[in-house]
Amino acid sequence: MRYSVWEPIYEEIVKDFGFERRKDEEAADLASELLRREGRNVERTKNKIDALLKGKRALICGNAPSLERDIKEKELDVSFHREFVVIAADGATSVLLRNAIRPDLVVTDLDGSIADILYANRRGSIIVVHAHGDNRAMLKTVLPSLHGNVICTTQSRPLCPSGVSGRVYNFGGFTDGDRCVFLAKECGAAGIELMGFDFEDRHVSARKKKKLKWAKRLIGDLLL
């Protein structure tokens, strides 16, 4: 998604939640500097994501309480990697690993189990770390601990410094779940299936309900 298309949506989100755009931009700058300092070849990793997803079916796993049940009902196991590219939204990583499924991609703003995200990364998962105004301290802690297969995203203006390190992408999306969908769409997935999503979950905070409402809107706009 072109940033010129995404920016009005982002501005609406900022207004709705009272976010400070400046803090998101500072987080993106920090992520870029950390990537540069570590010498990360983010363009090569982005190319890996493109090759992984282009023309393939993406199974995007949200972290709703239904995810564990969905895995068992669909009798999913390691063999379904032949059919799908598995993308985990943050905390869904832990549920998948608990069921012996390693996600191909993890999209996270570092709210989930860091130990499980690091473990998945060591096992070969590509990690897409989202930088925003509230997770700058976590960026400093976690980014240097990840292996080579990592890129960063922002919900503000993307950063495109020269060279192979330091780039921070914006594929669109607000929550971990809908960012997974935007990423899959951007990278050419032939089809997208959702599992472990509950946009009407009543057992969450008012703020989380608002986020779920946004996720439902964004995913609906993208897939319909």
PDB file of C-alpha atoms in Angstrom:
ATOM      1  CA  MET A   1       0.000   0.000   0.000  1.00  0.00           C
ATOM      2  CA  ARG A   2       1.323   3.406  -0.949  1.00  0.00           C
ATOM      3  CA  TYR A   3       1.929   5.624   2.040  1.00  0.00           C
ATOM      4  CA  SER A   4      -0.193   8.349   0.466  1.00  0.00           C
ATOM      5  CA  VAL A   5      -3.149   5.938   0.692  1.00  0.00           C
ATOM      6  CA  TRP A   6      -2.322   4.773   4.222  1.00  0.00           C
ATOM      7  CA  GLU A   7      -1.550   8.162   5.784  1.00  0.00           C
ATOM      8  CA  PRO A   8      -5.172   9.434   6.040  1.00  0.00           C
ATOM      9  CA  ILE A   9      -6.138   6.174   7.784  1.00  0.00           C
ATOM     10  CA  TYR A  10      -3.172   6.517  10.128  1.00  0.00           C
ATOM     11  CA  GLU A  11      -4.152  10.090  10.966  1.00  0.00           C
ATOM     12  CA  GLU A  12      -7.656   8.877  11.811  1.00  0.00           C
ATOM     13  CA  ILE A  13      -6.205   6.211  14.117  1.00  0.00           C
ATOM     14  CA  VAL A  14      -3.910   8.741  15.821  1.00  0.00           C
ATOM     15  CA  LYS A  15      -6.891  10.991  16.498  1.00  0.00           C
ATOM     16  CA  ASP A  16      -9.094   8.125  17.708  1.00  0.00           C
ATOM     17  CA  PHE A  17      -6.537   6.824  20.234  1.00  0.00           C
ATOM     18  CA  GLY A  18      -4.796  10.061  21.147  1.00  0.00           C
ATOM     19  CA  PHE A  19      -1.416   8.808  19.949  1.00  0.00           C
ATOM     20  CA  GLU A  20       1.508  11.163  19.410  1.00  0.00           C
ATOM     21  CA  ARG A  21       2.743  10.867  15.863  1.00  0.00           C
ATOM     22  CA  ARG A  22       6.115  12.247  16.920  1.00  0.00           C
ATOM     23  CA  LYS A  23       6.683   9.240  19.199  1.00  0.00           C
ATOM     24  CA  ASP A  24       5.915   6.803  16.372  1.00  0.00           C
ATOM     25  CA  GLU A  25       8.407   8.634  14.182  1.00  0.00           C
ATOM     26  CA  GLU A  26      11.032   8.555  16.931  1.00  0.00           C
ATOM     27  CA  ALA A  27      10.495   4.801  17.317  1.00  0.00           C
ATOM     28  CA  ALA A  28      10.975   4.317  13.574  1.00  0.00           C
ATOM     29  CA  ASP A  29      14.206   6.347  13.718  1.00  0.00           C
ATOM     30  CA  LEU A  30      15.403   4.218  16.636  1.00  0.00           C
ATOM     31  CA  ALA A  31      14.603   0.976  14.817  1.00  0.00           C
ATOM     32  CA  SER A  32      16.454   2.227  11.742  1.00  0.00           C
ATOM     33  CA  GLU A  33      19.521   3.110  13.805  1.00  0.00           C
ATOM     34  CA  LEU A  34      19.509  -0.263  15.584  1.00  0.00           C
ATOM     35  CA  LEU A  35      19.259  -2.108  12.269  1.00  0.00           C
ATOM     36  CA  ARG A  36      22.089  -0.012  10.854  1.00  0.00           C
ATOM     37  CA  ARG A  37      24.241  -0.534  13.937  1.00  0.00           C
ATOM     38  CA  GLU A  38      23.768  -4.303  13.690  1.00  0.00           C
ATOM     39  CA  GLY A  39      24.519  -4.270   9.965  1.00  0.00           C
ATOM     40  CA  ARG A  40      21.213  -5.985   9.115  1.00  0.00           C
ATOM     41  CA  ASN A  41      20.661  -6.626   5.426  1.00  0.00           C
ATOM     42  CA  VAL A  42      16.952  -5.851   5.567  1.00  0.00           C
ATOM     43  CA  GLU A  43      16.554  -5.719   1.794  1.00  0.00           C
ATOM     44  CA  ARG A  44      17.741  -9.312   1.534  1.00  0.00           C
ATOM     45  CA  THR A  45      15.300 -10.339   4.261  1.00  0.00           C
ATOM     46  CA  LYS A  46      12.454  -8.490   2.525  1.00  0.00           C
ATOM     47  CA  ASN A  47      13.326 -10.366  -0.672  1.00  0.00           C
ATOM     48  CA  LYS A  48      13.058 -13.625   1.283  1.00  0.00           C
ATOM     49  CA  ILE A  49       9.581 -12.626   2.459  1.00  0.00           C
ATOM     50  CA  ASP A  50       8.558 -11.787  -1.114  1.00  0.00           C
ATOM     51  CA  ALA A  51       9.809 -15.154  -2.374  1.00  0.00           C
ATOM     52  CA  LEU A  52       8.086 -16.950   0.484  1.00  0.00           C
ATOM     53  CA  LEU A  53       4.678 -15.364  -0.082  1.00  0.00           C
ATOM     54  CA  LYS A  54       4.371 -14.592  -3.785  1.00  0.00           C
ATOM     55  CA  GLY A  55       1.736 -16.812  -5.329  1.00  0.00           C
ATOM     56  CA  LYS A  56       1.274 -18.800  -2.115  1.00  0.00           C
ATOM     57  CA  ARG A  57      -1.635 -19.125   0.302  1.00  0.00           C
ATOM     58  CA  ALA A  58      -1.093 -17.398   3.638  1.00  0.00           C
ATOM     59  CA  LEU A  59      -2.576 -18.756   6.863  1.00  0.00           C
ATOM     60  CA  ILE A  60      -2.657 -15.876   9.328  1.00  0.00           C
ATOM     61  CA  CYS A  61      -3.007 -16.875  12.980  1.00  0.00           C
ATOM     62  CA  GLY A  62      -4.387 -14.381  15.468  1.00  0.00           C
ATOM     63  CA  ASN A  63      -4.121 -14.789  19.208  1.00  0.00           C
ATOM     64  CA  ALA A  64      -7.814 -15.109  20.068  1.00  0.00           C
ATOM     65  CA  PRO A  65      -8.639 -17.839  22.628  1.00  0.00           C
ATOM     66  CA  SER A  66     -10.121 -19.885  19.763  1.00  0.00           C
ATOM     67  CA  LEU A  67      -6.726 -20.424  18.107  1.00  0.00           C
ATOM     68  CA  GLU A  68      -5.852 -23.551  20.077  1.00  0.00           C
ATOM     69  CA  ARG A  69      -9.254 -25.058  19.315  1.00  0.00           C
ATOM     70  CA  ASP A  70      -8.991 -24.111  15.651  1.00  0.00           C
ATOM     71  CA  ILE A  71      -5.616 -25.842  15.359  1.00  0.00           C
ATOM     72  CA  LYS A  72      -7.032 -29.047  16.846  1.00  0.00           C
ATOM     73  CA  GLU A  73     -10.270 -28.936  14.829  1.00  0.00           C
ATOM     74  CA  LYS A  74      -8.415 -28.423  11.565  1.00  0.00           C
ATOM     75  CA  GLU A  75      -5.919 -31.114  12.620  1.00  0.00           C
ATOM     76  CA  LEU A  76      -3.090 -28.863  11.626  1.00  0.00           C
ATOM     77  CA  ASP A  77       0.440 -30.119  11.979  1.00  0.00           C
ATOM     78  CA  VAL A  78       3.819 -29.477  10.461  1.00  0.00           C
ATOM     79  CA  SER A  79       2.674 -30.991   7.130  1.00  0.00           C
ATOM     80  CA  PHE A  80       0.361 -28.095   6.307  1.00  0.00           C
ATOM     81  CA  HIS A  81       3.414 -25.952   5.629  1.00  0.00           C
ATOM     82  CA  ARG A  82       3.207 -27.523   2.158  1.00  0.00           C
ATOM     83  CA  GLU A  83      -0.137 -25.760   1.639  1.00  0.00           C
ATOM     84  CA  PHE A  84       0.315 -22.480   3.518  1.00  0.00           C
ATOM     85  CA  VAL A  85       2.817 -19.863   4.535  1.00  0.00           C
ATOM     86  CA  VAL A  86       2.094 -19.568   8.254  1.00  0.00           C
ATOM     87  CA  ILE A  87       2.103 -16.055   9.695  1.00  0.00           C
ATOM     88  CA  ALA A  88       1.736 -15.552  13.450  1.00  0.00           C
ATOM     89  CA  ALA A  89       0.414 -12.352  14.962  1.00  0.00           C
ATOM     90  CA  ASP A  90       2.603 -11.762  18.025  1.00  0.00           C
ATOM     91  CA  GLY A  91       1.233 -13.901  20.895  1.00  0.00           C
ATOM     92  CA  ALA A  92      -0.090 -16.519  18.470  1.00  0.00           C
ATOM     93  CA  THR A  93       3.559 -17.584  18.163  1.00  0.00           C
ATOM     94  CA  SER A  94       3.408 -19.207  21.607  1.00  0.00           C
ATOM     95  CA  VAL A  95       0.239 -21.162  20.784  1.00  0.00           C
ATOM     96  CA  LEU A  96       1.684 -22.412  17.506  1.00  0.00           C
ATOM     97  CA  LEU A  97       4.953 -23.488  19.111  1.00  0.00           C
ATOM     98  CA  ARG A  98       3.011 -25.271  21.853  1.00  0.00           C
ATOM     99  CA  ASN A  99       1.369 -27.274  19.077  1.00  0.00           C
ATOM    100  CA  ALA A 100       4.689 -28.077  17.360  1.00  0.00           C
ATOM    101  CA  ILE A 101       4.120 -25.548  14.561  1.00  0.00           C
ATOM    102  CA  ARG A 102       6.871 -23.066  13.730  1.00  0.00           C
ATOM    103  CA  PRO A 103       5.509 -19.985  11.936  1.00  0.00           C
ATOM    104  CA  ASP A 104       7.286 -18.891   8.793  1.00  0.00           C
ATOM    105  CA  LEU A 105       6.761 -15.254   9.775  1.00  0.00           C
ATOM    106  CA  VAL A 106       6.069 -13.547  13.087  1.00  0.00           C
ATOM    107  CA  VAL A 107       4.583 -10.047  13.040  1.00  0.00           C
ATOM    108  CA  THR A 108       5.032  -8.461  16.455  1.00  0.00           C
ATOM    109  CA  ASP A 109       5.116  -5.192  18.355  1.00  0.00           C
ATOM    110  CA  LEU A 110       6.890  -7.131  21.144  1.00  0.00           C
ATOM    111  CA  ASP A 111       3.871  -7.553  23.428  1.00  0.00           C
ATOM    112  CA  GLY A 112       3.961 -11.362  23.256  1.00  0.00           C
ATOM    113  CA  SER A 113       6.386 -13.823  24.808  1.00  0.00           C
ATOM    114  CA  ILE A 114       9.837 -12.568  23.830  1.00  0.00           C
ATOM    115  CA  ALA A 115      11.359 -15.932  24.724  1.00  0.00           C
ATOM    116  CA  ASP A 116       9.058 -17.689  22.234  1.00  0.00           C
ATOM    117  CA  ILE A 117       9.697 -15.091  19.534  1.00  0.00           C
ATOM    118  CA  LEU A 118      13.461 -15.484  19.974  1.00  0.00           C
ATOM    119  CA  TYR A 119      13.098 -19.280  19.921  1.00  0.00           C
ATOM    120  CA  ALA A 120      11.053 -19.171  16.701  1.00  0.00           C
ATOM    121  CA  ASN A 121      13.652 -16.856  15.176  1.00  0.00           C
ATOM    122  CA  ARG A 122      16.469 -19.267  16.076  1.00  0.00           C
ATOM    123  CA  ARG A 123      14.460 -22.039  14.416  1.00  0.00           C
ATOM    124  CA  GLY A 124      14.150 -20.047  11.198  1.00  0.00           C
ATOM    125  CA  SER A 125      11.119 -17.758  11.554  1.00  0.00           C
ATOM    126  CA  ILE A 126      11.461 -14.334   9.962  1.00  0.00           C
ATOM    127  CA  ILE A 127      10.524 -11.658  12.487  1.00  0.00           C
ATOM    128  CA  VAL A 128       8.736  -8.471  11.434  1.00  0.00           C
ATOM    129  CA  VAL A 129       9.125  -6.053  14.352  1.00  0.00           C
ATOM    130  CA  HIS A 130       6.749  -3.118  14.505  1.00  0.00           C
ATOM    131  CA  ALA A 131       8.154   0.080  16.039  1.00  0.00           C
ATOM    132  CA  HIS A 132       5.715   2.460  17.701  1.00  0.00           C
ATOM    133  CA  GLY A 133       5.739   5.130  20.368  1.00  0.00           C
ATOM    134  CA  ASP A 134       5.153   2.758  23.286  1.00  0.00           C
ATOM    135  CA  ASN A 135       7.781   0.066  22.629  1.00  0.00           C
ATOM    136  CA  ARG A 136      11.035   1.981  22.204  1.00  0.00           C
ATOM    137  CA  ALA A 137      12.619   0.397  25.289  1.00  0.00           C
ATOM    138  CA  MET A 138      11.732  -3.085  24.014  1.00  0.00           C
ATOM    139  CA  LEU A 139      13.243  -2.303  20.619  1.00  0.00           C
ATOM    140  CA  LYS A 140      16.576  -1.579  22.288  1.00  0.00           C
ATOM    141  CA  THR A 141      16.424  -4.863  24.194  1.00  0.00           C
ATOM    142  CA  VAL A 142      15.040  -7.270  21.611  1.00  0.00           C
ATOM    143  CA  LEU A 143      16.310  -6.166  18.194  1.00  0.00           C
ATOM    144  CA  PRO A 144      19.999  -6.867  18.983  1.00  0.00           C
ATOM    145  CA  SER A 145      19.005 -10.339  20.234  1.00  0.00           C
ATOM    146  CA  LEU A 146      17.353 -11.424  16.995  1.00  0.00           C
ATOM    147  CA  HIS A 147      19.193 -13.312  14.273  1.00  0.00           C
ATOM    148  CA  GLY A 148      19.583 -12.053  10.716  1.00  0.00           C
ATOM    149  CA  ASN A 149      16.044 -12.678   9.493  1.00  0.00           C
ATOM    150  CA  VAL A 150      14.394  -9.512  10.785  1.00  0.00           C
ATOM    151  CA  ILE A 151      12.859  -6.370   9.325  1.00  0.00           C
ATOM    152  CA  CYS A 152      11.096  -3.467  11.010  1.00  0.00           C
ATOM    153  CA  THR A 153       7.880  -1.636  10.237  1.00  0.00           C
ATOM    154  CA  THR A 154       6.252   1.612  11.255  1.00  0.00           C
ATOM    155  CA  GLN A 155       2.730   2.992  11.056  1.00  0.00           C
ATOM    156  CA  SER A 156       4.148   6.445  10.293  1.00  0.00           C
ATOM    157  CA  ARG A 157       6.228   7.474   7.283  1.00  0.00           C
ATOM    158  CA  PRO A 158       8.572   4.671   6.116  1.00  0.00           C
ATOM    159  CA  LEU A 159      12.319   5.276   6.234  1.00  0.00           C
ATOM    160  CA  CYS A 160      14.443   4.493   3.187  1.00  0.00           C
ATOM    161  CA  PRO A 161      18.078   5.380   3.924  1.00  0.00           C
ATOM    162  CA  SER A 162      20.712   4.437   1.374  1.00  0.00           C
ATOM    163  CA  GLY A 163      22.416   1.075   1.715  1.00  0.00           C
ATOM    164  CA  VAL A 164      21.118  -2.340   2.791  1.00  0.00           C
ATOM    165  CA  SER A 165      20.581  -1.570   6.478  1.00  0.00           C
ATOM    166  CA  GLY A 166      18.339   0.815   8.323  1.00  0.00           C
ATOM    167  CA  ARG A 167      15.242   0.644   6.154  1.00  0.00           C
ATOM    168  CA  VAL A 168      11.917   0.637   8.013  1.00  0.00           C
ATOM    169  CA  TYR A 169       8.863  -0.403   6.006  1.00  0.00           C
ATOM    170  CA  ASN A 170       5.199   0.530   6.141  1.00  0.00           C
ATOM    171  CA  PHE A 171       2.964  -2.075   4.488  1.00  0.00           C
ATOM    172  CA  GLY A 172      -0.137  -0.659   6.169  1.00  0.00           C
ATOM    173  CA  GLY A 173      -2.054  -1.964   9.157  1.00  0.00           C
ATOM    174  CA  PHE A 174      -2.510  -1.036  12.791  1.00  0.00           C
ATOM    175  CA  THR A 175      -2.775  -4.124  15.045  1.00  0.00           C
ATOM    176  CA  ASP A 176      -0.535  -7.175  14.778  1.00  0.00           C
ATOM    177  CA  GLY A 177      -3.338  -9.170  13.159  1.00  0.00           C
ATOM    178  CA  ASP A 178      -4.220  -6.768  10.387  1.00  0.00           C
ATOM    179  CA  ARG A 179      -0.546  -5.940   9.779  1.00  0.00           C
ATOM    180  CA  CYS A 180      -0.121  -9.646   8.949  1.00  0.00           C
ATOM    181  CA  VAL A 181      -2.853  -9.325   6.325  1.00  0.00           C
ATOM    182  CA  PHE A 182      -1.399  -6.141   4.838  1.00  0.00           C
ATOM    183  CA  LEU A 183       2.050  -7.778   4.673  1.00  0.00           C
ATOM    184  CA  ALA A 184       0.729 -10.906   2.942  1.00  0.00           C
ATOM    185  CA  LYS A 185      -1.206  -8.804   0.443  1.00  0.00           C
ATOM    186  CA  GLU A 186       1.753  -6.501  -0.219  1.00  0.00           C
ATOM    187  CA  CYS A 187       4.080  -9.447  -0.854  1.00  0.00           C
ATOM    188  CA  GLY A 188       1.825 -11.134  -3.373  1.00  0.00           C
ATOM    189  CA  ALA A 189       0.047 -13.904  -1.479  1.00  0.00           C
ATOM    190  CA  ALA A 190      -2.420 -15.700  -3.772  1.00  0.00           C
ATOM    191  CA  GLY A 191      -4.930 -16.187  -0.965  1.00  0.00           C
ATOM    192  CA  ILE A 192      -5.359 -15.358   2.708  1.00  0.00           C
ATOM    193  CA  GLU A 193      -7.081 -17.426   5.379  1.00  0.00           C
ATOM    194  CA  LEU A 194      -7.607 -16.223   8.954  1.00  0.00           C
ATOM    195  CA  MET A 195      -7.538 -18.425  12.025  1.00  0.00           C
ATOM    196  CA  GLY A 196      -7.707 -17.414  15.684  1.00  0.00           C
ATOM    197  CA  PHE A 197      -9.438 -14.077  15.088  1.00  0.00           C
ATOM    198  CA  ASP A 198     -12.382 -12.891  17.203  1.00  0.00           C
ATOM    199  CA  PHE A 199     -13.322  -9.328  16.359  1.00  0.00           C
ATOM    200  CA  GLU A 200     -16.292  -9.426  18.762  1.00  0.00           C
ATOM    201  CA  ASP A 201     -14.435 -10.713  21.848  1.00  0.00           C
ATOM    202  CA  ARG A 202     -16.348  -9.453  24.887  1.00  0.00           C
ATOM    203  CA  HIS A 203     -13.707 -10.503  27.412  1.00  0.00           C
ATOM    204  CA  VAL A 204     -11.223  -7.746  26.643  1.00  0.00           C
ATOM    205  CA  SER A 205     -10.725  -4.153  27.773  1.00  0.00           C
ATOM    206  CA  ALA A 206     -12.543  -1.245  26.145  1.00  0.00           C
ATOM    207  CA  ARG A 207      -9.284  -0.180  24.495  1.00  0.00           C
ATOM    208  CA  LYS A 208      -8.754  -3.666  23.079  1.00  0.00           C
ATOM    209  CA  LYS A 209     -12.341  -3.698  21.775  1.00  0.00           C
ATOM    210  CA  LYS A 210     -11.598  -0.466  19.942  1.00  0.00           C
ATOM    211  CA  LYS A 211      -8.471  -2.024  18.427  1.00  0.00           C
ATOM    212  CA  LEU A 212     -10.446  -5.086  17.338  1.00  0.00           C
ATOM    213  CA  LYS A 213     -12.988  -2.803  15.694  1.00  0.00           C
ATOM    214  CA  TRP A 214     -10.201  -1.166  13.719  1.00  0.00           C
ATOM    215  CA  ALA A 215      -8.697  -4.543  12.799  1.00  0.00           C
ATOM    216  CA  LYS A 216     -12.057  -5.759  11.525  1.00  0.00           C
ATOM    217  CA  ARG A 217     -12.494  -2.624   9.439  1.00  0.00           C
ATOM    218  CA  LEU A 218      -8.998  -2.708   7.973  1.00  0.00           C
ATOM    219  CA  ILE A 219      -9.040  -6.417   7.142  1.00  0.00           C
ATOM    220  CA  GLY A 220     -12.531  -6.131   5.702  1.00  0.00           C
ATOM    221  CA  ASP A 221     -11.518  -3.229   3.474  1.00  0.00           C
ATOM    222  CA  LEU A 222      -8.481  -5.146   2.253  1.00  0.00           C
ATOM    223  CA  LEU A 223     -10.030  -8.567   1.610  1.00  0.00           C
ATOM    224  CA  LEU A 224     -13.522  -7.700   0.384  1.00  0.00           C
TER     225      LEU A 224
END
